[in-house]
Short mmCIF file of C-alpha atoms in Angstrom, two decimals:
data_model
loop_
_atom_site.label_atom_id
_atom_site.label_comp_id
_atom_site.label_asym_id
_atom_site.label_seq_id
_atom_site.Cartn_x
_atom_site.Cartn_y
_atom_site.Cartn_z
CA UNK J 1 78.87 -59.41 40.56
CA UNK J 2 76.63 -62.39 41.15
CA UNK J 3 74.85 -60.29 43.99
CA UNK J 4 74.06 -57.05 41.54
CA UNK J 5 72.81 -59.58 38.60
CA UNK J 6 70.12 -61.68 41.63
CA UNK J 7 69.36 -57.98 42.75
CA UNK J 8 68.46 -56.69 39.43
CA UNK J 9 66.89 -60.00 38.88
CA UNK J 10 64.32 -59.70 41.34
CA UNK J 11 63.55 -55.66 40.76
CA UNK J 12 62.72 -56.97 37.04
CA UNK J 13 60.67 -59.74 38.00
CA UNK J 14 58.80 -57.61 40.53
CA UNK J 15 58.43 -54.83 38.10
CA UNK J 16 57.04 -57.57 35.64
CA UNK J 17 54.84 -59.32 38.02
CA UNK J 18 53.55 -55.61 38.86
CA UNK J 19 52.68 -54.97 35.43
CA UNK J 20 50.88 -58.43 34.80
CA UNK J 21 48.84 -57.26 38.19
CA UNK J 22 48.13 -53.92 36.56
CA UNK J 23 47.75 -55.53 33.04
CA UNK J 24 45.08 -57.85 34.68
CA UNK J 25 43.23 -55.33 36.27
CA UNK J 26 42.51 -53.10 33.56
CA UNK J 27 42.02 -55.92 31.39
CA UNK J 28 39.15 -57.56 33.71
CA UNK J 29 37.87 -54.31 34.30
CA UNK J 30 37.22 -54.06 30.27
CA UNK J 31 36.23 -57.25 29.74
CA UNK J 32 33.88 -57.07 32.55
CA UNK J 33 31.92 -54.01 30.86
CA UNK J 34 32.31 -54.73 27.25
CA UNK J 35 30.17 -57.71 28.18
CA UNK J 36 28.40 -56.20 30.50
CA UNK J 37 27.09 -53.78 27.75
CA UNK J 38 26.93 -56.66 25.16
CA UNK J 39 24.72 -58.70 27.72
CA UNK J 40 22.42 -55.49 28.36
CA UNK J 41 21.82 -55.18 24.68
CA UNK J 42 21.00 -58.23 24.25
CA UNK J 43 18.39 -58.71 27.04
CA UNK J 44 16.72 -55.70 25.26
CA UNK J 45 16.52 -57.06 21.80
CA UNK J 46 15.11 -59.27 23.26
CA UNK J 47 12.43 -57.71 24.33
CA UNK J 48 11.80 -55.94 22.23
CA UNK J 49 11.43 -58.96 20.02
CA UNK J 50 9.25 -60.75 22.53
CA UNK J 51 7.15 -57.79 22.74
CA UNK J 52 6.61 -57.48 18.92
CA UNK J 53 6.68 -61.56 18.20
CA UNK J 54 3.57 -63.00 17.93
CA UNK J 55 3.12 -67.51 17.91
CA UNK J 56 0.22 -68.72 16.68
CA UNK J 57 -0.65 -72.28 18.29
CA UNK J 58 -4.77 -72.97 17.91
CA UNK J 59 -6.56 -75.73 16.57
CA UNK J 60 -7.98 -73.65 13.77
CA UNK J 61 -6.63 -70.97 12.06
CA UNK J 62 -8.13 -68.44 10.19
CA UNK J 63 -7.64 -67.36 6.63
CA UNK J 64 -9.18 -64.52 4.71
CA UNK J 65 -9.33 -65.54 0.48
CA UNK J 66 -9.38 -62.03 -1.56
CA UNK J 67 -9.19 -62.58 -5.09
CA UNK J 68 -7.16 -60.76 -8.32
CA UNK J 69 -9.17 -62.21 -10.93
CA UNK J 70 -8.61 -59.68 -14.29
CA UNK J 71 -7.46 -56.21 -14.44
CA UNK J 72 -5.73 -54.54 -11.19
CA UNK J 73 -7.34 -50.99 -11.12
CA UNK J 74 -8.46 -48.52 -8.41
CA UNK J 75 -11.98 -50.60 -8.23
CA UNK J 76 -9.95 -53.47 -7.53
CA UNK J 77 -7.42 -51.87 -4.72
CA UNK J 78 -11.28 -50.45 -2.94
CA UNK J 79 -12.22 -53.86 -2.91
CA UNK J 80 -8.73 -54.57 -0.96
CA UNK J 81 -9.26 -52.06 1.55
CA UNK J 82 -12.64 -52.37 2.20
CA UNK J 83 -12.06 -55.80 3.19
CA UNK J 84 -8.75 -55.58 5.15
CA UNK J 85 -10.45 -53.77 7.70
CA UNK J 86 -12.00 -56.82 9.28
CA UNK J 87 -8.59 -58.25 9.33
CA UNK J 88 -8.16 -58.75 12.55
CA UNK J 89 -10.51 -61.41 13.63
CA UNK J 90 -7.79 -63.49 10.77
CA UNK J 91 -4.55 -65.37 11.13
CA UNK J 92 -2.98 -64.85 7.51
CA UNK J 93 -4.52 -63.41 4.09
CA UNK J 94 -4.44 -65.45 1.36
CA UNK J 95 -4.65 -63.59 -2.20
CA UNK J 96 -5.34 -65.78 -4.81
CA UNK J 97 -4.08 -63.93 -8.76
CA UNK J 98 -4.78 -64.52 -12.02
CA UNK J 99 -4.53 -61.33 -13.95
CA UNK J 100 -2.98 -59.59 -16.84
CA UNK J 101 -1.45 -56.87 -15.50
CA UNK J 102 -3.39 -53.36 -14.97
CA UNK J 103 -2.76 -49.71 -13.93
CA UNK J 104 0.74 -49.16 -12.32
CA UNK J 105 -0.79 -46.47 -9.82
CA UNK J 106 -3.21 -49.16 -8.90
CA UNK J 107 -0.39 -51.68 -8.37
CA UNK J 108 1.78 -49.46 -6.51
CA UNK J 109 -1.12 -48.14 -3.74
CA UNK J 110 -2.31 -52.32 -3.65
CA UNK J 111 1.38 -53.28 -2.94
CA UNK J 112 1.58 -50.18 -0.14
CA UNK J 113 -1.58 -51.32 1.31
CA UNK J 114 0.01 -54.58 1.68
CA UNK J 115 3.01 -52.91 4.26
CA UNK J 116 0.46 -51.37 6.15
CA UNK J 117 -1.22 -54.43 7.10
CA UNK J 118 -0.64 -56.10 10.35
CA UNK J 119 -1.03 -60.03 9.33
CA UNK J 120 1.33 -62.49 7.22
CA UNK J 121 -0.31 -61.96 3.28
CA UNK J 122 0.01 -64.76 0.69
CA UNK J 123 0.36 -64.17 -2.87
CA UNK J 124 -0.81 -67.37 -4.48
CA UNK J 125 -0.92 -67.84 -8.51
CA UNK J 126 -3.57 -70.39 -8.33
CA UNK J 127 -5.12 -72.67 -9.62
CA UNK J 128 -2.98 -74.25 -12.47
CA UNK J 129 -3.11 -72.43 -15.75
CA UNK J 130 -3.31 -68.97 -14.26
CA UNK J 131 -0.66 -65.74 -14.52
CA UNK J 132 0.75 -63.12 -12.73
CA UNK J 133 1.72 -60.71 -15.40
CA UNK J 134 2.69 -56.95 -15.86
CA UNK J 135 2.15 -55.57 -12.83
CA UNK J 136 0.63 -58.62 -11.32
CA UNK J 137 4.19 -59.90 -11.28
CA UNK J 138 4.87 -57.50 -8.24
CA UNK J 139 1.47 -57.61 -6.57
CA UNK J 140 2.97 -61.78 -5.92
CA UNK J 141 6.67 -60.56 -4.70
CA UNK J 142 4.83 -58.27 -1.88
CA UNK J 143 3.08 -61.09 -0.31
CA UNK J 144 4.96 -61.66 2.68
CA UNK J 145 5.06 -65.23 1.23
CA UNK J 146 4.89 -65.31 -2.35
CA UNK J 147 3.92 -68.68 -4.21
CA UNK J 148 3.30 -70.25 -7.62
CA UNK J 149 1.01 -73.74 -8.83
CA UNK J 150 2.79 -75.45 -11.33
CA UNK J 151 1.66 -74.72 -14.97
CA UNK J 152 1.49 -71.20 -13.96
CA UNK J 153 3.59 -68.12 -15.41
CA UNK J 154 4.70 -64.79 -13.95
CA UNK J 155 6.85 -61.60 -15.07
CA UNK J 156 6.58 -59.49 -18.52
CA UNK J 157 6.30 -56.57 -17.07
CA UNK J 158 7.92 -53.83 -19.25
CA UNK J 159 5.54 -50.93 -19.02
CA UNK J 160 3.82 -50.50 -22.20
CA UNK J 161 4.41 -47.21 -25.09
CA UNK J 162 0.83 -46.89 -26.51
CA UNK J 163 1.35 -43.57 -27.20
CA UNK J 164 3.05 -44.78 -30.59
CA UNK J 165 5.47 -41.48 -30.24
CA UNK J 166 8.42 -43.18 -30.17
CA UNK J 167 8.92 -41.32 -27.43
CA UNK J 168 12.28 -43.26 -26.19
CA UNK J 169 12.85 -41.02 -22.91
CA UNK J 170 8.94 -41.41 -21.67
CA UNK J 171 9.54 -44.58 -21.90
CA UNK J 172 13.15 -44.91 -20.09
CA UNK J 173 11.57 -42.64 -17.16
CA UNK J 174 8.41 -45.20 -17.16
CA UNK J 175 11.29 -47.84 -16.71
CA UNK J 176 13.40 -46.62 -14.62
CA UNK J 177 10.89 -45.21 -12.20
CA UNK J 178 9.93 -48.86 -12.29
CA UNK J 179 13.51 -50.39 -11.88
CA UNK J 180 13.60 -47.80 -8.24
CA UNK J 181 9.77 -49.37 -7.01
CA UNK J 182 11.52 -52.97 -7.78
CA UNK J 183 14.25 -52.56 -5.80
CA UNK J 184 13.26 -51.18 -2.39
CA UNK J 185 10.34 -54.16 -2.93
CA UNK J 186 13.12 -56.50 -3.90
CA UNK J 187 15.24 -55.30 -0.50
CA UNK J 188 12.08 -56.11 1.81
CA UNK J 189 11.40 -59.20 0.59
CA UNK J 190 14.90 -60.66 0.14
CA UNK J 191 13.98 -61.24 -3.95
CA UNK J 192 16.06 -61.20 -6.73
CA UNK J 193 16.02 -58.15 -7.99
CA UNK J 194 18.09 -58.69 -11.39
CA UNK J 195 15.25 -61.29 -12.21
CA UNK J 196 12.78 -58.66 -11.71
CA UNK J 197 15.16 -55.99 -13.78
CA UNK J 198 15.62 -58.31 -16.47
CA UNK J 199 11.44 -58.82 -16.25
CA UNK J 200 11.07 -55.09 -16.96
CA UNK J 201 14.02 -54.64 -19.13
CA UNK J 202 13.50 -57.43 -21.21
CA UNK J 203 9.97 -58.74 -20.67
CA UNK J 204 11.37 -61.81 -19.44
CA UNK J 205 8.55 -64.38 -18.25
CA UNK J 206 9.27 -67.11 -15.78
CA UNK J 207 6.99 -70.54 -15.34
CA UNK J 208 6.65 -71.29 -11.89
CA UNK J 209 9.86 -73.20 -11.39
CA UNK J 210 11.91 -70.79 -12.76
CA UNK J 211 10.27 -68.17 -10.58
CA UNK J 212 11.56 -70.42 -7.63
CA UNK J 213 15.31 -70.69 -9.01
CA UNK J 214 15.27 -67.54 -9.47
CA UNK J 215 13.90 -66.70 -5.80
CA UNK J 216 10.96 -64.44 -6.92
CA UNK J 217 8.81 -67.03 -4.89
CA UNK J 218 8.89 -69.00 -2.06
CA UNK J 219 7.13 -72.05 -2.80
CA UNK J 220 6.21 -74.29 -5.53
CA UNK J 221 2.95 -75.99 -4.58
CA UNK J 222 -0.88 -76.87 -5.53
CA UNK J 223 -3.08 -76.94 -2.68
CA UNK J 224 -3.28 -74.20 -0.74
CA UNK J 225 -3.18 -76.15 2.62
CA UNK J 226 0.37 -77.45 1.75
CA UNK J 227 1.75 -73.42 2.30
CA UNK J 228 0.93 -73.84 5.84
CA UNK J 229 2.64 -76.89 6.14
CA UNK J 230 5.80 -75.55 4.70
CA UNK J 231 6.04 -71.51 6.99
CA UNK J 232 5.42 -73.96 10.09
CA UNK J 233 8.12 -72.40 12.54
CA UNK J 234 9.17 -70.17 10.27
CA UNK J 235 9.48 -66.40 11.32
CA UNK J 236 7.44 -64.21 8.98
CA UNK J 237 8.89 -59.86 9.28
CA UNK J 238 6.14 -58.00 8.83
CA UNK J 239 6.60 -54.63 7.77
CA UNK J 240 4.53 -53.40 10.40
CA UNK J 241 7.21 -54.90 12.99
CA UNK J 242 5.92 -58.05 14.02
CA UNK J 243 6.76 -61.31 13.47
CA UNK J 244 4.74 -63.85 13.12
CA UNK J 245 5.58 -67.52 13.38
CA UNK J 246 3.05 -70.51 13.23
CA UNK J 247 3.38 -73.03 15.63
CA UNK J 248 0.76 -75.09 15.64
CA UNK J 249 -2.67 -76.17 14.31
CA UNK J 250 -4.86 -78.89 13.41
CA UNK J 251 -7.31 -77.16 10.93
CA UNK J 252 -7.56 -74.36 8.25
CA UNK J 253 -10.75 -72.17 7.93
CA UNK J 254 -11.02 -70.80 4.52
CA UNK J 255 -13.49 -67.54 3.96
CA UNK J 256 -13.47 -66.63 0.61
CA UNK J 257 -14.82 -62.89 0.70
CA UNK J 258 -15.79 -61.64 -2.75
CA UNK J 259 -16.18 -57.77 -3.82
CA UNK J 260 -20.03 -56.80 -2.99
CA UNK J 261 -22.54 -55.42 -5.40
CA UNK J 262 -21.10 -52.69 -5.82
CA UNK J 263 -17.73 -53.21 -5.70
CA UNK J 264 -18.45 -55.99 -8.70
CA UNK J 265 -19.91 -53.37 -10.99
CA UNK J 266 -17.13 -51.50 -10.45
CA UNK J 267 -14.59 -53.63 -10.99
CA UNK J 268 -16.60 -54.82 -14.52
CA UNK J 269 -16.74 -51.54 -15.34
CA UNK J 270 -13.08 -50.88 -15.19
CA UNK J 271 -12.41 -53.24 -17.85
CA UNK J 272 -11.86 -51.11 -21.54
CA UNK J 273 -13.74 -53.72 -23.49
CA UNK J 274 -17.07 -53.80 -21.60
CA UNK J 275 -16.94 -49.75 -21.17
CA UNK J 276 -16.20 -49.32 -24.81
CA UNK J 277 -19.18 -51.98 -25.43
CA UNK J 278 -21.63 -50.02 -23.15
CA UNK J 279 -20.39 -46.63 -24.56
CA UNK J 280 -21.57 -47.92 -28.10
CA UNK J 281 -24.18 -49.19 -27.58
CA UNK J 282 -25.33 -45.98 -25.72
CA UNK J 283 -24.89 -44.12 -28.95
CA UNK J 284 -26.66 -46.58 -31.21
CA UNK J 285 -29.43 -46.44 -28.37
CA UNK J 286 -30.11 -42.58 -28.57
CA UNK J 287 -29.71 -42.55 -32.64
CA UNK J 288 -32.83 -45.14 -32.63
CA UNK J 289 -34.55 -42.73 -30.72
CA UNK J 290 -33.89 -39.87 -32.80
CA UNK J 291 -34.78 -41.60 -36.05
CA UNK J 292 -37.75 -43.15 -34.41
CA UNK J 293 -38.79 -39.96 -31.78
CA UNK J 294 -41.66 -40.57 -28.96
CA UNK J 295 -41.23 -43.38 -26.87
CA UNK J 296 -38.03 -42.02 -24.95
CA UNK J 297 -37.43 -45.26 -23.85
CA UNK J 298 -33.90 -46.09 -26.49
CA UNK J 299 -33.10 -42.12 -25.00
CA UNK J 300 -33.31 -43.03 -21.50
CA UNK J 301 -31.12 -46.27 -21.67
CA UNK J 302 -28.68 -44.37 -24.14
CA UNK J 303 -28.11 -42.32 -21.69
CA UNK J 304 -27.54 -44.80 -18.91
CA UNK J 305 -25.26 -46.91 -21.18
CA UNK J 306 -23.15 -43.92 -22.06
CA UNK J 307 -23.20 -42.58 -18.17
CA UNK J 308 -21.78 -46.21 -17.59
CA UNK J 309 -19.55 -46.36 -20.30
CA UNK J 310 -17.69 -43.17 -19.18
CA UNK J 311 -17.39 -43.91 -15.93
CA UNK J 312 -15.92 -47.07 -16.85
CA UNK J 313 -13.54 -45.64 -19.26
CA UNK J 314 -12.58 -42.90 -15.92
CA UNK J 315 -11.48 -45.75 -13.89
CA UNK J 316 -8.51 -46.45 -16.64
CA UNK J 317 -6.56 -44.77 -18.26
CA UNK J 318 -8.15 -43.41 -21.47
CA UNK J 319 -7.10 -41.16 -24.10
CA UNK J 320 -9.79 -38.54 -24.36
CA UNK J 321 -9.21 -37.45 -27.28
CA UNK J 322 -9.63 -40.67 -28.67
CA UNK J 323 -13.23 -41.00 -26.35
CA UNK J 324 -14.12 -37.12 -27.82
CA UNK J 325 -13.21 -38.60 -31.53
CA UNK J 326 -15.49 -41.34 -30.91
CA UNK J 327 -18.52 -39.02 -29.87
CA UNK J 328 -18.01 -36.44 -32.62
CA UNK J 329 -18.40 -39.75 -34.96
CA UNK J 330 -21.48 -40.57 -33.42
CA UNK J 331 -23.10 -36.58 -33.91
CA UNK J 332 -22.20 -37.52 -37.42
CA UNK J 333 -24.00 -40.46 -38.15
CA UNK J 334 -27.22 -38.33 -36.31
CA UNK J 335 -26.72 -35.83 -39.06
CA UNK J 336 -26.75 -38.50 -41.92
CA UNK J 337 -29.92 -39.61 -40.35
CA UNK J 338 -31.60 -36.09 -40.38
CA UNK J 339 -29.83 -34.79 -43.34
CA UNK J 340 -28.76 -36.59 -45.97
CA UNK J 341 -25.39 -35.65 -47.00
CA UNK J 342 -25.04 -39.23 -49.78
CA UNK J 343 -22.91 -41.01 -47.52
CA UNK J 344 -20.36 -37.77 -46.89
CA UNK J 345 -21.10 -37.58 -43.44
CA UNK J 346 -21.16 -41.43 -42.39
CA UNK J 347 -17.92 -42.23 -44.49
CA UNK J 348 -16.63 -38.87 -42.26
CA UNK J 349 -18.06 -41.05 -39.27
CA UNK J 350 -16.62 -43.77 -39.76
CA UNK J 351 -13.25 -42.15 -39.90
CA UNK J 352 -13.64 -40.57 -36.86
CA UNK J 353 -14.69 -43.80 -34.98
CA UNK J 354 -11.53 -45.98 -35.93
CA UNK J 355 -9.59 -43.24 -35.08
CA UNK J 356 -11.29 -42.75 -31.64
CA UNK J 357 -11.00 -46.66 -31.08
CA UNK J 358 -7.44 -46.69 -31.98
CA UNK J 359 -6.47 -43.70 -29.78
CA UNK J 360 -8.58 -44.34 -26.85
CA UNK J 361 -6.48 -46.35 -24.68
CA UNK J 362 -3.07 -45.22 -25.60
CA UNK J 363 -1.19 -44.28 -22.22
CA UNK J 364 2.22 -45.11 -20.91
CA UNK J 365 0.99 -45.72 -17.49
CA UNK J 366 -0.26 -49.32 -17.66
CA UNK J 367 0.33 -51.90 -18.01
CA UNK J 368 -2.55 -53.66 -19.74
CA UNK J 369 -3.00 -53.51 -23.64
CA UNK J 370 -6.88 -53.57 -24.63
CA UNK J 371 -6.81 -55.79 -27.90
CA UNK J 372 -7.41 -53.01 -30.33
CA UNK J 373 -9.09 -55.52 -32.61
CA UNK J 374 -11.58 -56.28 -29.68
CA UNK J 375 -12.83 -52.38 -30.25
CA UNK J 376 -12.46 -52.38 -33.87
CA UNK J 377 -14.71 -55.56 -34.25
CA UNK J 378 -17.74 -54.34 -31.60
CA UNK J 379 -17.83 -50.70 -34.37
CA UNK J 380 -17.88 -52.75 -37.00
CA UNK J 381 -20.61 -55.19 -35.99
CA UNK J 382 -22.78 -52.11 -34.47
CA UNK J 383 -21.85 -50.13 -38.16
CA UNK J 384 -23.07 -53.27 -40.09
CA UNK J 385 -26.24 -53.21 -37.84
CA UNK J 386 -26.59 -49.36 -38.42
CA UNK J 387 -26.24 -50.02 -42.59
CA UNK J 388 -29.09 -52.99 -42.21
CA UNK J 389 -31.30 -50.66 -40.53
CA UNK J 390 -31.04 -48.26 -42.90
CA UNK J 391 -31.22 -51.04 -45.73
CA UNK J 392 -34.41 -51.70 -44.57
CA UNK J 393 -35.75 -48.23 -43.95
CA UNK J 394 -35.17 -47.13 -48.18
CA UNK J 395 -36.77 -50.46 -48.77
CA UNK J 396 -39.86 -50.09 -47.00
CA UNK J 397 -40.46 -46.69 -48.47
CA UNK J 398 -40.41 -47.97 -51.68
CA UNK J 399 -42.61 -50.86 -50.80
CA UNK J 400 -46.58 -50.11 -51.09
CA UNK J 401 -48.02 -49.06 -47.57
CA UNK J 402 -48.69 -51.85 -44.53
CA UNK J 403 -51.24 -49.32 -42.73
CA UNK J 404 -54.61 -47.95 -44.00
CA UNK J 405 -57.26 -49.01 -46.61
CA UNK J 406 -54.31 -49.04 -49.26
CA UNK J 407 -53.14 -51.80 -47.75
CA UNK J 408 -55.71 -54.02 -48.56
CA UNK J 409 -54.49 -53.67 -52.34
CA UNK J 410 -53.82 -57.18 -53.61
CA UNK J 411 -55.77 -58.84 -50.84
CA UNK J 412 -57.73 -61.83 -51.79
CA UNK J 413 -61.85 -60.64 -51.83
CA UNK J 414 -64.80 -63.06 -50.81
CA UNK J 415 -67.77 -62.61 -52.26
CA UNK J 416 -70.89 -62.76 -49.56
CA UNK J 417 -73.55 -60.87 -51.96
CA UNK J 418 -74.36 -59.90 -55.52
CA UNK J 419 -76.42 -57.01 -56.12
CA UNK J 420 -77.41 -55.40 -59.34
CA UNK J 421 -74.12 -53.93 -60.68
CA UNK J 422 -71.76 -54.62 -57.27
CA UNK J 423 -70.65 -57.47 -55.19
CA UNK J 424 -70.51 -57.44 -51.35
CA UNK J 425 -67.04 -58.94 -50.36
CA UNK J 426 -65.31 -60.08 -47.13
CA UNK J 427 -61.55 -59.19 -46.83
CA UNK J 428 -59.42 -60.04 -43.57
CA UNK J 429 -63.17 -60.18 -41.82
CA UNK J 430 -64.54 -56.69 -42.80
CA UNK J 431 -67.47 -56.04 -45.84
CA UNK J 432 -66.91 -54.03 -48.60
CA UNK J 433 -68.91 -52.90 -51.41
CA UNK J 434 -66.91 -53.68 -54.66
CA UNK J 435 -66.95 -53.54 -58.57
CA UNK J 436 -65.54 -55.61 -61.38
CA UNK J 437 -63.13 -54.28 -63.23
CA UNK J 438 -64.84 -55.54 -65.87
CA UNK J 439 -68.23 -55.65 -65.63
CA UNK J 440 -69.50 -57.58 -68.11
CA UNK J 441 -67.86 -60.33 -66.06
CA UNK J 442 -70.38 -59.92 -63.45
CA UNK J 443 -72.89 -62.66 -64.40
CA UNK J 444 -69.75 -65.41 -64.37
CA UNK J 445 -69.35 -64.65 -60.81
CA UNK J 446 -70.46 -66.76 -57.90
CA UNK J 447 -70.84 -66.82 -54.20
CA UNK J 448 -67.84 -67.74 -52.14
CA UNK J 449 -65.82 -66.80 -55.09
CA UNK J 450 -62.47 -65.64 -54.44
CA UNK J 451 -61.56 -62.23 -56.40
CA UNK J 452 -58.22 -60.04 -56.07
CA UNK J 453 -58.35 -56.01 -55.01
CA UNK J 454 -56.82 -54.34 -57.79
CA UNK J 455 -57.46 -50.78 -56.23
CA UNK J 456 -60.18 -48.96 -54.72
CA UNK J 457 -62.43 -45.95 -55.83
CA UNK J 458 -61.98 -43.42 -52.73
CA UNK J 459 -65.12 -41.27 -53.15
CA UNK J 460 -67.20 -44.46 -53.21
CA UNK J 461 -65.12 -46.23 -50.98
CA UNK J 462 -65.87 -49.10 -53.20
CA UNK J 463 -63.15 -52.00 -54.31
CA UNK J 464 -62.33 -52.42 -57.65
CA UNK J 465 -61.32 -56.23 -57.76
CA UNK J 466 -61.21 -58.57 -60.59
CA UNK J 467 -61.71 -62.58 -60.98
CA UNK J 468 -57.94 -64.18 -61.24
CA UNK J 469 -56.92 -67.74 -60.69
CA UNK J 470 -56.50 -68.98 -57.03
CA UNK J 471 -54.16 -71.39 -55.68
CA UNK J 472 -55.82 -74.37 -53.83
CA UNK J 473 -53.53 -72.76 -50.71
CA UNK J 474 -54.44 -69.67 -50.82
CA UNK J 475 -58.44 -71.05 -50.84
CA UNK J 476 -57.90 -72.83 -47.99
CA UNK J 477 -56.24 -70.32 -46.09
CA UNK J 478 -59.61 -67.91 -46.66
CA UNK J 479 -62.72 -70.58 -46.06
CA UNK J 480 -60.63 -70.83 -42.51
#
């Protein structure tokens, strides 16, 4: 019995230690290419992220300034990419903002040129006191590093109804178009997206700490050379593929590049206030030279200021209607000029011109509110000027004429001469033959005497002038 149980014994323990061979076999065999796979992967992530990582480790490093200062339209994002294409000779691109808001096409293309560039770009609210508002707000979160100065504020950026419809699914589509951009910008830059939501939603705005609790930003700082300091070592993505990391350096070189000639007008021009401005004062220009034809000087820069004005209001987003309104009210006041209608047609003007102002900028697609009030102050100040001018055109033709020999009515007389039955006076430096009024008042009359023109005798071309009393001024004035 005891020889069957050893037998079995060992046929067990050799069919075990079998197994544990065979177990150890296939188990090395796995082992040996799970990490053999795992260790090939790994040497080519690795290249491929030595290939595409870039360390920067100079003395001095290189920084292009571009700079958001007002409203973000399309003359703004030309600026941007006429610039960016001398990138390259740059370590990092510093954007400096202080803006409103502006046109949400503009802000979208800006913040898609921004993945398409190849270097590390700062968004920097700077200095103190400035904003990042509307769509600002997301021109800062697509800086590869996004910071803040203290005193400085950033969000509100519901997009605004100026339609005045009450158009509540417009303005949900506006939104939630909005809420989609957000969040694929929210997903590449590791932000919080429910502080941007609640930014749109609720036109939350966030000071500059806030903005850091809330990790829209990076960085809370106030000189510019301190964000260097702080992405030392770090890795920057780009969304180009490459990432950047800063090393080491010793110096910064700022070179602040600001928009050319042109590129200034333009941008000027795309702000509503100084387009509507130019647009007016077009129209008053070309009235002027209606009422006053010849010179074709007010025409010419009527023209240019409307040309300008138009132009200006095409680089926003305008209401025509509101810009045809405005134009028709202008035609109008021409007629009351030419015609008079008693006031019909400029109280019809008028109308029309509020209603123009009011209407003009009313669009759902930005983000930027002109101050109404702004517009409704410049037509009031060029209507008062219009209602002076034509004050003062009744009132002169009521007045006795400036021009001619009747002007010389009430004119103080010299007299040079006495004749027989006339005098020979001097007035403003030329001779005249005159008569008394009264001419038995002839023989009481001296020379240098001073005598008044009372009228004048046109088919003698004689003055008729009579002896009054003269102020001691007035005497003076004439023997000089």
């Amino acid at each position: 019995m005891l020889k069957i149980l050893n037998k079995n014994y060992k046929v067990a323990f050799f069919i075990y230690f079998l197994l544990s061979i065979l177990y150890l076999f296939f188990y090395s065999k796995f082992f040996n290419l799970s990490f053999g796979a795992i260790d090939k992967n790994v040497k080519t992530i690795k290249k491929i992220y030595s290939n595409k990582l870039i360390e920067i480790d100079k003395k001095d490093i290189n920084v292009m300034v571009l700079t958001i200062d007002g409203i973000i339209s399309n003359p703004l994002l030309v600026y941007f990419q006429n610039k960016l294409k001398n990138k390259d000779k740059y370590d990092f691109i510093l954007v400096k903002i202080d803006s409103y808001g502006g046109l949400l096409d503009s802000m979208m293309d800006l913040v898609q040129l921004f993945y398409s560039v190849d270097k590390p770009i700062i968004c920097y609210v700077y200095p103190k006191g400035s904003k990042a508002l509307s769509a600002a707000m997301f021109v800062l979160i697509a800086g590869n590093v996004a910071v803040m100065s203290n005193d400085t504020i950033t969000g509100a950026s519901t997009p605004l109804d100026l339609t005045n419809t009450n158009n509540q699914t417009l303005q949900n589509k506006a939104i939630q178009a909005l809420l989609a951009f957000s969040q694929n910008l929210a997903n590449r830059r590791n932000r919080n997206y429910f502080a941007i939501q609640d930014a749109i939603v609720n036109a939350k705005t966030y000071t500059s700490l806030q903005a850091l609790n809330n990790n829209l930003i990076d960085f809370v700082l106030d000189d510019p050379s301190e964000i260097f300091k702080n992405i030392k070592n770090k890795p920057l993505i780009l969304d180009t593929g490459e990432v950047i990391v800063l090393k080491n350096y010793q110096n910064i070189v700022y070179d602040t590049i600001e928009p050319d000639l042109l590129e200034k007008i333009l941008i000027t021009l795309a702000n509503p206030e100084i387009a509507y401005f130019l647009l007016t004062l077009g129209f008053w220009a070309i009235i002027i030279e209606f009422n006053h034809p010849g010179t074709l000087v007010p025409l010419i820069a009527g023209i240019i200021l409307i040309s300008l004005g138009l132009f200006g209001l095409g680089l926003v987003s305008v209401n025509f209607l509101g810009i045809a309104l405005i134009i028709a009210a202008f035609i109008i006041y021409l007629i009351e000029i030419k015609a008079s209608t008693y006031g019909v047609s400029f109280i019809l003007g008028t109308v029309l011109l509020i209603t123009g102002t009011i209407l003009a900028f009313k669009n759902s697609n930005i983000f930027y509110k002109p101050p109404v009030v702004f517009f409704l102050t410049v037509s009031s100040i060029f209507l008062i000027i219009f209602l002076t001018v034509i004050y003062y055109i009744f009132k002169s033709l009521k007045n006795k004429p400036k021009f001619g020999i009747e002007s010389i009515i009430g004119k103080q007389a010299k007299v040079m001469a006495i004749k027989e039955n006339e005098l020979i006076v001097k007035v403003e430096g030329d001779l005249w033959s005159a008569l008394l009024n009264d001419s038995q008042e002839l023989s009481k009359i001296n020379i240098n005497d001073l005598l008044t023109v009372i009228d004048i005798d046109p088919a003698n071309l004689k003055l008729i002038v009579k002896k009054e009393e003269i102020k001691e001024e007035i005497k003076k004035d004439i023997n000089n």
